[in-house]
């Protein structure tokens, strides 16, 4: 009996130990279930994040592909535009060279005809070929930027030269047509014409009848067309009208007063006096031409640098805005600011010089800027 009790006690002790172990296992199982639940929640969150990442990656790839396609299309258009601009530039350059060649040939023919029929207009004809001489560039061409500037100046200078040559040809045709009307009654041979002119000049004007006859002849010639002096005054006035309007009348008056010297005789002193007068006019013409050429080159260089700096400032505004400003908005801000500052400068210069300089409108500045940018782009394409 006692042995059975001992066995029962032993069995009870074992069962109690097992119960303790079972309780511990239950506790561990509960903890594992809790951890499993947490893991499942984390796994669900991970799956959601992975799905979101996959969606974003797919969207990014799609946008990248669209951007690549758009850029490829833009590159194709730009290449086509560049090729077209190069062809147009080559064609325009060839046409300009042909035009200058034709103008120079016509000018040489006009010079020969003027030397045979109108010796008095040699000073006008001699001024035309001097237009085609190229002066030294204003910048050093040792650097790439200087070469680019020099090419741009050369292209613009050729255009200026062509326009000036055509303007001179029109003026010469006007001179020839006017002088041709006054020479209808004169001999056709240059030798006879020169001998008669010298005889008419060297004859003493003692009799009143001869003076009246000469005056009547001059009056009849003036009725047929404008006199040479008046024509010269108009030519000077047309040249001066493109410059300062406030001093135009003073220059015309000053030059026109020196147009008609006294009668020239065969005396050496009289010829020297007339030659000195003609030399002064010729010197003024050459000086005005040199100033015009320098002013043209300075204008071209200023517009070139203006367009270059304008593009730099425009890109700076767009980049610093962080995407808030587009190109149109940035251009508008620049146009407004430049117009304001420009009109202030011109107003200050008007007060300093005593002249009334006109204000520059925003639309005019916009057109000038676009023209300067186009010229800058054309010069870069030509260099490429």
Short mmCIF file of C-alpha atoms in Angstrom, two decimals:
data_model
loop_
_atom_site.label_atom_id
_atom_site.label_comp_id
_atom_site.label_asym_id
_atom_site.label_seq_id
_atom_site.Cartn_x
_atom_site.Cartn_y
_atom_site.Cartn_z
CA UNK A 1 0.00 0.00 0.00
CA UNK A 2 2.76 2.36 0.86
CA UNK A 3 4.51 1.56 -2.38
CA UNK A 4 1.41 2.47 -4.35
CA UNK A 5 1.18 5.74 -2.50
CA UNK A 6 4.76 6.43 -3.31
CA UNK A 7 4.10 5.68 -6.94
CA UNK A 8 1.04 7.92 -6.96
CA UNK A 9 3.00 10.74 -5.34
CA UNK A 10 5.74 10.29 -7.88
CA UNK A 11 3.19 10.29 -10.70
CA UNK A 12 1.52 13.39 -9.30
CA UNK A 13 4.89 15.11 -9.08
CA UNK A 14 5.59 14.23 -12.70
CA UNK A 15 2.16 15.45 -13.77
CA UNK A 16 2.65 18.72 -11.92
CA UNK A 17 6.02 19.15 -13.63
CA UNK A 18 4.35 18.40 -16.95
CA UNK A 19 1.61 20.93 -16.18
CA UNK A 20 4.25 23.55 -15.48
CA UNK A 21 5.91 22.73 -18.79
CA UNK A 22 2.52 22.86 -20.56
CA UNK A 23 1.82 26.26 -19.04
CA UNK A 24 5.18 27.49 -20.21
CA UNK A 25 4.55 26.07 -23.68
CA UNK A 26 1.15 27.77 -23.79
CA UNK A 27 2.79 31.03 -22.82
CA UNK A 28 5.44 30.60 -25.50
CA UNK A 29 2.76 29.65 -28.01
CA UNK A 30 0.81 32.81 -27.21
CA UNK A 31 3.93 34.88 -27.68
CA UNK A 32 4.64 33.14 -30.98
CA UNK A 33 1.11 33.79 -32.17
CA UNK A 34 1.48 37.44 -31.29
CA UNK A 35 4.78 37.64 -33.14
CA UNK A 36 3.24 35.82 -36.07
CA UNK A 37 0.45 38.39 -36.19
CA UNK A 38 2.99 41.21 -36.14
CA UNK A 39 4.97 39.54 -38.89
CA UNK A 40 1.86 39.16 -40.98
CA UNK A 41 1.04 42.86 -40.56
CA UNK A 42 4.58 43.83 -41.46
CA UNK A 43 4.50 41.51 -44.45
CA UNK A 44 1.24 43.08 -45.61
CA UNK A 45 2.76 46.55 -45.28
CA UNK A 46 5.85 45.39 -47.15
CA UNK A 47 3.70 44.00 -49.95
CA UNK A 48 1.83 47.30 -50.16
CA UNK A 49 5.06 49.27 -50.27
CA UNK A 50 6.47 46.94 -52.91
CA UNK A 51 3.35 47.38 -55.04
CA UNK A 52 3.62 51.15 -54.70
CA UNK A 53 7.28 51.06 -55.66
CA UNK A 54 6.50 48.90 -58.67
CA UNK A 55 3.82 51.36 -59.74
CA UNK A 56 6.17 54.33 -59.33
CA UNK A 57 8.94 52.56 -61.24
CA UNK A 58 6.55 51.76 -64.07
CA UNK A 59 5.34 55.39 -64.14
CA UNK A 60 8.92 56.67 -64.14
CA UNK A 61 9.88 54.35 -66.98
CA UNK A 62 6.85 55.45 -68.97
CA UNK A 63 7.63 59.16 -68.44
CA UNK A 64 11.29 58.56 -69.29
CA UNK A 65 10.32 56.82 -72.50
CA UNK A 66 7.93 59.64 -73.42
CA UNK A 67 10.61 62.25 -72.66
CA UNK A 68 13.15 60.33 -74.73
CA UNK A 69 10.70 60.11 -77.62
CA UNK A 70 9.90 63.81 -77.36
CA UNK A 71 13.58 64.77 -77.25
CA UNK A 72 14.35 62.53 -80.22
CA UNK A 73 11.59 64.24 -82.20
CA UNK A 74 12.88 67.67 -81.16
CA UNK A 75 16.43 66.69 -82.13
CA UNK A 76 15.22 65.56 -85.54
CA UNK A 77 13.39 68.87 -86.02
CA UNK A 78 16.41 70.85 -84.83
CA UNK A 79 18.73 68.96 -87.17
CA UNK A 80 16.35 69.63 -90.05
CA UNK A 81 16.13 73.31 -89.07
CA UNK A 82 19.92 73.61 -88.80
CA UNK A 83 20.37 71.95 -92.18
CA UNK A 84 17.77 74.23 -93.74
CA UNK A 85 19.36 77.30 -92.18
CA UNK A 86 22.77 76.25 -93.47
CA UNK A 87 21.37 75.80 -96.97
CA UNK A 88 19.59 79.16 -96.80
CA UNK A 89 22.73 80.82 -95.47
CA UNK A 90 24.82 79.33 -98.27
CA UNK A 91 22.25 80.39 -100.83
CA UNK A 92 22.00 83.91 -99.39
CA UNK A 93 25.79 84.22 -99.28
CA UNK A 94 26.04 83.15 -102.92
CA UNK A 95 23.29 85.58 -103.91
CA UNK A 96 24.98 88.35 -101.96
CA UNK A 97 28.33 87.67 -103.62
CA UNK A 98 26.67 87.62 -107.05
CA UNK A 99 24.83 90.83 -106.23
CA UNK A 100 28.00 92.56 -105.04
CA UNK A 101 29.82 91.37 -108.18
CA UNK A 102 27.06 92.69 -110.42
CA UNK A 103 26.94 95.96 -108.50
CA UNK A 104 30.72 96.36 -108.80
CA UNK A 105 30.55 95.61 -112.53
CA UNK A 106 27.73 98.10 -113.00
CA UNK A 107 29.65 100.57 -110.89
CA UNK A 108 32.76 100.17 -113.04
CA UNK A 109 30.64 100.73 -116.17
CA UNK A 110 29.07 103.79 -114.57
CA UNK A 111 32.52 105.06 -113.61
CA UNK A 112 33.75 104.67 -117.19
CA UNK A 113 30.70 106.40 -118.62
CA UNK A 114 30.95 109.17 -116.05
CA UNK A 115 34.64 109.67 -116.90
CA UNK A 116 33.75 110.05 -120.59
CA UNK A 117 30.65 112.23 -120.27
CA UNK A 118 30.68 113.86 -116.83
CA UNK A 119 34.17 114.75 -115.57
CA UNK A 120 32.68 116.95 -112.87
CA UNK A 121 31.20 113.94 -111.09
CA UNK A 122 34.42 111.95 -110.71
CA UNK A 123 34.58 112.79 -107.02
CA UNK A 124 31.19 111.14 -106.50
CA UNK A 125 32.09 108.07 -108.53
CA UNK A 126 35.40 107.56 -106.73
CA UNK A 127 33.63 107.25 -103.39
CA UNK A 128 31.74 104.09 -104.34
CA UNK A 129 34.62 101.60 -104.64
CA UNK A 130 35.94 102.67 -101.25
CA UNK A 131 32.85 101.21 -99.64
CA UNK A 132 33.89 97.67 -100.50
CA UNK A 133 37.16 97.83 -98.54
CA UNK A 134 36.99 95.86 -95.32
CA UNK A 135 38.48 97.50 -92.31
CA UNK A 136 40.24 95.59 -89.59
CA UNK A 137 37.86 93.91 -87.16
CA UNK A 138 37.29 95.51 -83.78
CA UNK A 139 38.25 92.36 -81.89
CA UNK A 140 41.18 89.98 -81.87
CA UNK A 141 40.44 86.73 -83.72
CA UNK A 142 42.83 84.60 -81.72
CA UNK A 143 40.07 83.12 -79.50
CA UNK A 144 37.01 81.06 -80.60
CA UNK A 145 34.60 83.72 -79.33
CA UNK A 146 36.54 86.37 -81.22
CA UNK A 147 36.39 84.31 -84.41
CA UNK A 148 32.66 83.97 -83.95
CA UNK A 149 32.32 87.72 -83.44
CA UNK A 150 34.49 88.45 -86.46
CA UNK A 151 32.42 86.16 -88.69
CA UNK A 152 29.24 87.85 -87.51
CA UNK A 153 30.70 91.31 -88.14
CA UNK A 154 31.89 90.28 -91.58
CA UNK A 155 28.44 88.98 -92.57
CA UNK A 156 26.63 92.07 -91.34
CA UNK A 157 29.22 94.35 -92.92
CA UNK A 158 28.66 92.73 -96.31
CA UNK A 159 24.96 93.48 -96.02
CA UNK A 160 25.72 97.09 -95.10
CA UNK A 161 28.13 97.38 -98.05
CA UNK A 162 25.54 96.03 -100.48
CA UNK A 163 22.91 98.49 -99.24
CA UNK A 164 25.34 101.41 -99.43
CA UNK A 165 26.42 100.49 -102.97
CA UNK A 166 22.82 100.30 -104.17
CA UNK A 167 22.08 103.65 -102.50
CA UNK A 168 25.11 105.24 -104.17
CA UNK A 169 24.04 103.83 -107.54
CA UNK A 170 20.60 105.34 -107.15
CA UNK A 171 22.15 108.70 -106.29
CA UNK A 172 24.48 108.53 -109.29
CA UNK A 173 21.62 107.65 -111.63
CA UNK A 174 19.77 110.68 -110.29
CA UNK A 175 22.86 112.83 -110.88
CA UNK A 176 23.30 111.50 -114.41
CA UNK A 177 19.65 111.94 -115.34
CA UNK A 178 19.61 115.51 -114.03
CA UNK A 179 22.89 116.50 -115.65
CA UNK A 180 21.84 114.83 -118.91
CA UNK A 181 18.91 117.25 -119.19
CA UNK A 182 21.22 120.24 -118.82
CA UNK A 183 23.56 118.95 -121.54
CA UNK A 184 21.09 118.46 -124.40
CA UNK A 185 22.30 121.59 -126.18
CA UNK A 186 26.01 120.94 -125.49
CA UNK A 187 28.43 119.17 -127.90
CA UNK A 188 28.61 115.39 -127.64
CA UNK A 189 32.40 115.13 -127.84
CA UNK A 190 34.27 115.60 -124.56
CA UNK A 191 37.05 117.61 -126.28
CA UNK A 192 34.62 120.06 -127.82
CA UNK A 193 32.68 120.31 -124.56
CA UNK A 194 35.80 121.05 -122.49
CA UNK A 195 37.07 123.62 -125.00
CA UNK A 196 33.74 125.42 -125.03
CA UNK A 197 33.54 125.40 -121.24
CA UNK A 198 37.06 126.86 -120.97
CA UNK A 199 36.28 129.51 -123.55
CA UNK A 200 33.07 130.48 -121.79
CA UNK A 201 34.89 130.70 -118.48
CA UNK A 202 37.96 132.61 -119.68
CA UNK A 203 36.12 135.19 -121.75
CA UNK A 204 35.99 138.59 -120.03
CA UNK A 205 32.49 139.65 -119.12
CA UNK A 206 32.71 143.28 -120.24
CA UNK A 207 29.58 143.57 -122.35
CA UNK A 208 26.15 143.49 -120.77
CA UNK A 209 24.66 141.54 -123.66
CA UNK A 210 27.01 138.58 -123.16
CA UNK A 211 26.14 138.43 -119.46
CA UNK A 212 22.44 138.53 -120.23
CA UNK A 213 22.92 135.78 -122.81
CA UNK A 214 24.72 133.56 -120.31
CA UNK A 215 22.06 134.20 -117.66
CA UNK A 216 19.28 133.37 -120.11
CA UNK A 217 21.01 130.12 -121.05
CA UNK A 218 21.39 129.18 -117.41
CA UNK A 219 17.75 129.99 -116.73
CA UNK A 220 16.62 127.81 -119.63
CA UNK A 221 18.75 124.92 -118.37
CA UNK A 222 17.41 125.27 -114.86
CA UNK A 223 13.84 125.13 -116.17
CA UNK A 224 14.51 121.74 -117.76
CA UNK A 225 15.78 120.15 -114.54
CA UNK A 226 17.28 120.77 -111.16
CA UNK A 227 20.61 122.48 -111.05
CA UNK A 228 23.70 120.57 -110.01
CA UNK A 229 24.16 122.69 -106.91
CA UNK A 230 20.60 122.11 -105.80
CA UNK A 231 21.00 118.40 -106.46
CA UNK A 232 24.16 118.34 -104.33
CA UNK A 233 22.30 120.09 -101.53
CA UNK A 234 19.54 117.47 -101.71
CA UNK A 235 22.09 114.64 -101.62
CA UNK A 236 23.78 116.14 -98.57
CA UNK A 237 20.38 116.63 -96.96
CA UNK A 238 19.37 113.00 -97.63
CA UNK A 239 22.63 111.75 -96.07
CA UNK A 240 22.20 113.95 -93.02
CA UNK A 241 18.52 113.14 -92.50
CA UNK A 242 19.41 109.65 -91.24
CA UNK A 243 21.58 111.15 -88.48
CA UNK A 244 20.85 113.75 -85.77
CA UNK A 245 17.62 115.59 -86.78
CA UNK A 246 18.26 118.59 -84.57
CA UNK A 247 21.55 119.53 -86.28
CA UNK A 248 20.51 118.60 -89.83
CA UNK A 249 19.70 122.13 -90.97
CA UNK A 250 22.98 123.51 -89.64
CA UNK A 251 25.04 120.90 -91.53
CA UNK A 252 23.12 121.42 -94.76
CA UNK A 253 23.56 125.18 -94.51
CA UNK A 254 27.26 124.90 -93.68
CA UNK A 255 28.03 122.52 -96.55
CA UNK A 256 25.76 124.23 -99.09
CA UNK A 257 27.52 127.54 -98.46
CA UNK A 258 30.76 125.98 -99.71
CA UNK A 259 29.27 124.31 -102.77
CA UNK A 260 29.52 127.23 -105.21
CA UNK A 261 32.96 128.89 -105.37
CA UNK A 262 33.68 131.85 -107.57
CA UNK A 263 34.24 131.62 -111.31
CA UNK A 264 37.30 129.59 -112.26
CA UNK A 265 39.74 130.95 -114.82
CA UNK A 266 42.80 129.48 -116.45
CA UNK A 267 44.95 131.28 -113.91
CA UNK A 268 46.91 128.93 -111.64
CA UNK A 269 45.78 130.68 -108.44
CA UNK A 270 42.13 130.38 -109.49
CA UNK A 271 42.55 126.69 -110.26
CA UNK A 272 44.32 126.13 -106.93
CA UNK A 273 41.49 127.88 -105.09
CA UNK A 274 38.86 125.73 -106.81
CA UNK A 275 40.93 122.59 -106.22
CA UNK A 276 41.25 123.45 -102.54
CA UNK A 277 37.46 123.81 -102.32
CA UNK A 278 36.93 120.43 -104.02
CA UNK A 279 39.58 118.82 -101.83
CA UNK A 280 37.78 120.06 -98.70
CA UNK A 281 34.50 118.55 -99.88
CA UNK A 282 36.24 115.30 -100.77
CA UNK A 283 37.93 115.19 -97.36
CA UNK A 284 34.58 115.72 -95.63
CA UNK A 285 33.05 112.94 -97.71
CA UNK A 286 35.86 110.48 -96.87
CA UNK A 287 35.70 111.44 -93.19
CA UNK A 288 31.92 110.93 -93.10
CA UNK A 289 32.32 107.57 -94.83
CA UNK A 290 34.95 106.39 -92.32
CA UNK A 291 32.75 107.47 -89.42
CA UNK A 292 29.78 105.66 -90.94
CA UNK A 293 31.80 102.45 -91.35
CA UNK A 294 33.05 102.61 -87.76
CA UNK A 295 29.53 103.35 -86.53
CA UNK A 296 28.18 100.39 -88.50
CA UNK A 297 30.74 98.02 -87.01
CA UNK A 298 30.11 99.37 -83.51
CA UNK A 299 26.35 98.95 -83.99
CA UNK A 300 26.76 95.35 -85.18
CA UNK A 301 29.08 94.48 -82.29
CA UNK A 302 26.75 96.08 -79.71
CA UNK A 303 23.72 94.14 -80.98
CA UNK A 304 25.79 90.94 -81.03
CA UNK A 305 26.89 91.37 -77.40
CA UNK A 306 23.37 92.48 -76.42
CA UNK A 307 21.82 89.30 -77.85
CA UNK A 308 24.46 87.12 -76.20
CA UNK A 309 24.04 88.72 -72.74
CA UNK A 310 20.24 88.76 -73.13
CA UNK A 311 20.17 84.99 -73.60
CA UNK A 312 22.45 84.51 -70.56
CA UNK A 313 20.21 86.71 -68.37
CA UNK A 314 17.08 84.97 -69.68
CA UNK A 315 18.42 81.51 -68.81
CA UNK A 316 19.51 82.78 -65.39
CA UNK A 317 16.00 84.05 -64.59
CA UNK A 318 14.39 80.78 -65.71
CA UNK A 319 16.80 78.62 -63.68
CA UNK A 320 16.63 80.75 -60.54
CA UNK A 321 12.82 80.75 -60.52
CA UNK A 322 12.73 77.00 -59.86
CA UNK A 323 10.23 76.30 -62.63
CA UNK A 324 7.86 79.15 -61.70
CA UNK A 325 8.75 81.26 -64.75
CA UNK A 326 8.64 80.05 -68.32
CA UNK A 327 10.53 81.62 -71.21
CA UNK A 328 7.62 83.91 -72.16
CA UNK A 329 7.23 85.25 -68.61
CA UNK A 330 10.99 85.74 -68.19
CA UNK A 331 11.21 87.60 -71.51
CA UNK A 332 8.36 89.87 -70.46
CA UNK A 333 10.14 90.77 -67.22
CA UNK A 334 13.37 91.51 -69.08
CA UNK A 335 11.62 93.61 -71.74
CA UNK A 336 9.84 95.71 -69.10
CA UNK A 337 13.01 96.32 -67.10
CA UNK A 338 15.19 97.08 -70.14
CA UNK A 339 12.59 99.46 -71.62
CA UNK A 340 12.37 101.37 -68.35
CA UNK A 341 16.15 101.69 -67.94
CA UNK A 342 16.64 102.54 -71.63
CA UNK A 343 14.14 105.38 -71.61
CA UNK A 344 15.70 106.77 -68.42
CA UNK A 345 19.13 106.76 -70.11
CA UNK A 346 17.77 108.42 -73.26
CA UNK A 347 15.99 111.07 -71.19
CA UNK A 348 19.23 111.81 -69.33
CA UNK A 349 21.14 112.05 -72.63
CA UNK A 350 18.47 114.37 -74.01
CA UNK A 351 19.01 116.74 -71.10
CA UNK A 352 22.80 116.57 -71.40
CA UNK A 353 22.95 117.04 -75.18
CA UNK A 354 20.05 119.44 -75.51
CA UNK A 355 18.35 117.10 -78.02
CA UNK A 356 14.96 115.44 -77.98
CA UNK A 357 15.63 111.70 -78.26
CA UNK A 358 12.52 109.63 -78.87
CA UNK A 359 11.37 107.02 -76.35
CA UNK A 360 11.73 103.34 -77.23
CA UNK A 361 8.56 101.27 -76.91
CA UNK A 362 8.46 97.75 -75.49
CA UNK A 363 7.28 96.31 -78.81
CA UNK A 364 10.13 98.00 -80.67
CA UNK A 365 12.66 96.61 -78.17
CA UNK A 366 11.13 93.14 -78.55
CA UNK A 367 11.48 93.23 -82.36
CA UNK A 368 15.06 94.52 -82.15
CA UNK A 369 15.93 91.76 -79.65
CA UNK A 370 14.43 89.03 -81.83
CA UNK A 371 16.31 90.35 -84.86
CA UNK A 372 19.58 90.41 -82.89
CA UNK A 373 19.00 86.85 -81.61
CA UNK A 374 18.31 85.66 -85.16
CA UNK A 375 21.54 87.24 -86.41
CA UNK A 376 23.46 85.67 -83.51
CA UNK A 377 21.98 82.24 -84.29
CA UNK A 378 22.79 82.60 -88.00
CA UNK A 379 26.40 83.52 -87.22
CA UNK A 380 26.79 80.46 -84.96
CA UNK A 381 25.35 78.16 -87.63
CA UNK A 382 27.70 79.65 -90.20
CA UNK A 383 30.71 78.94 -87.97
CA UNK A 384 29.52 75.36 -87.35
#
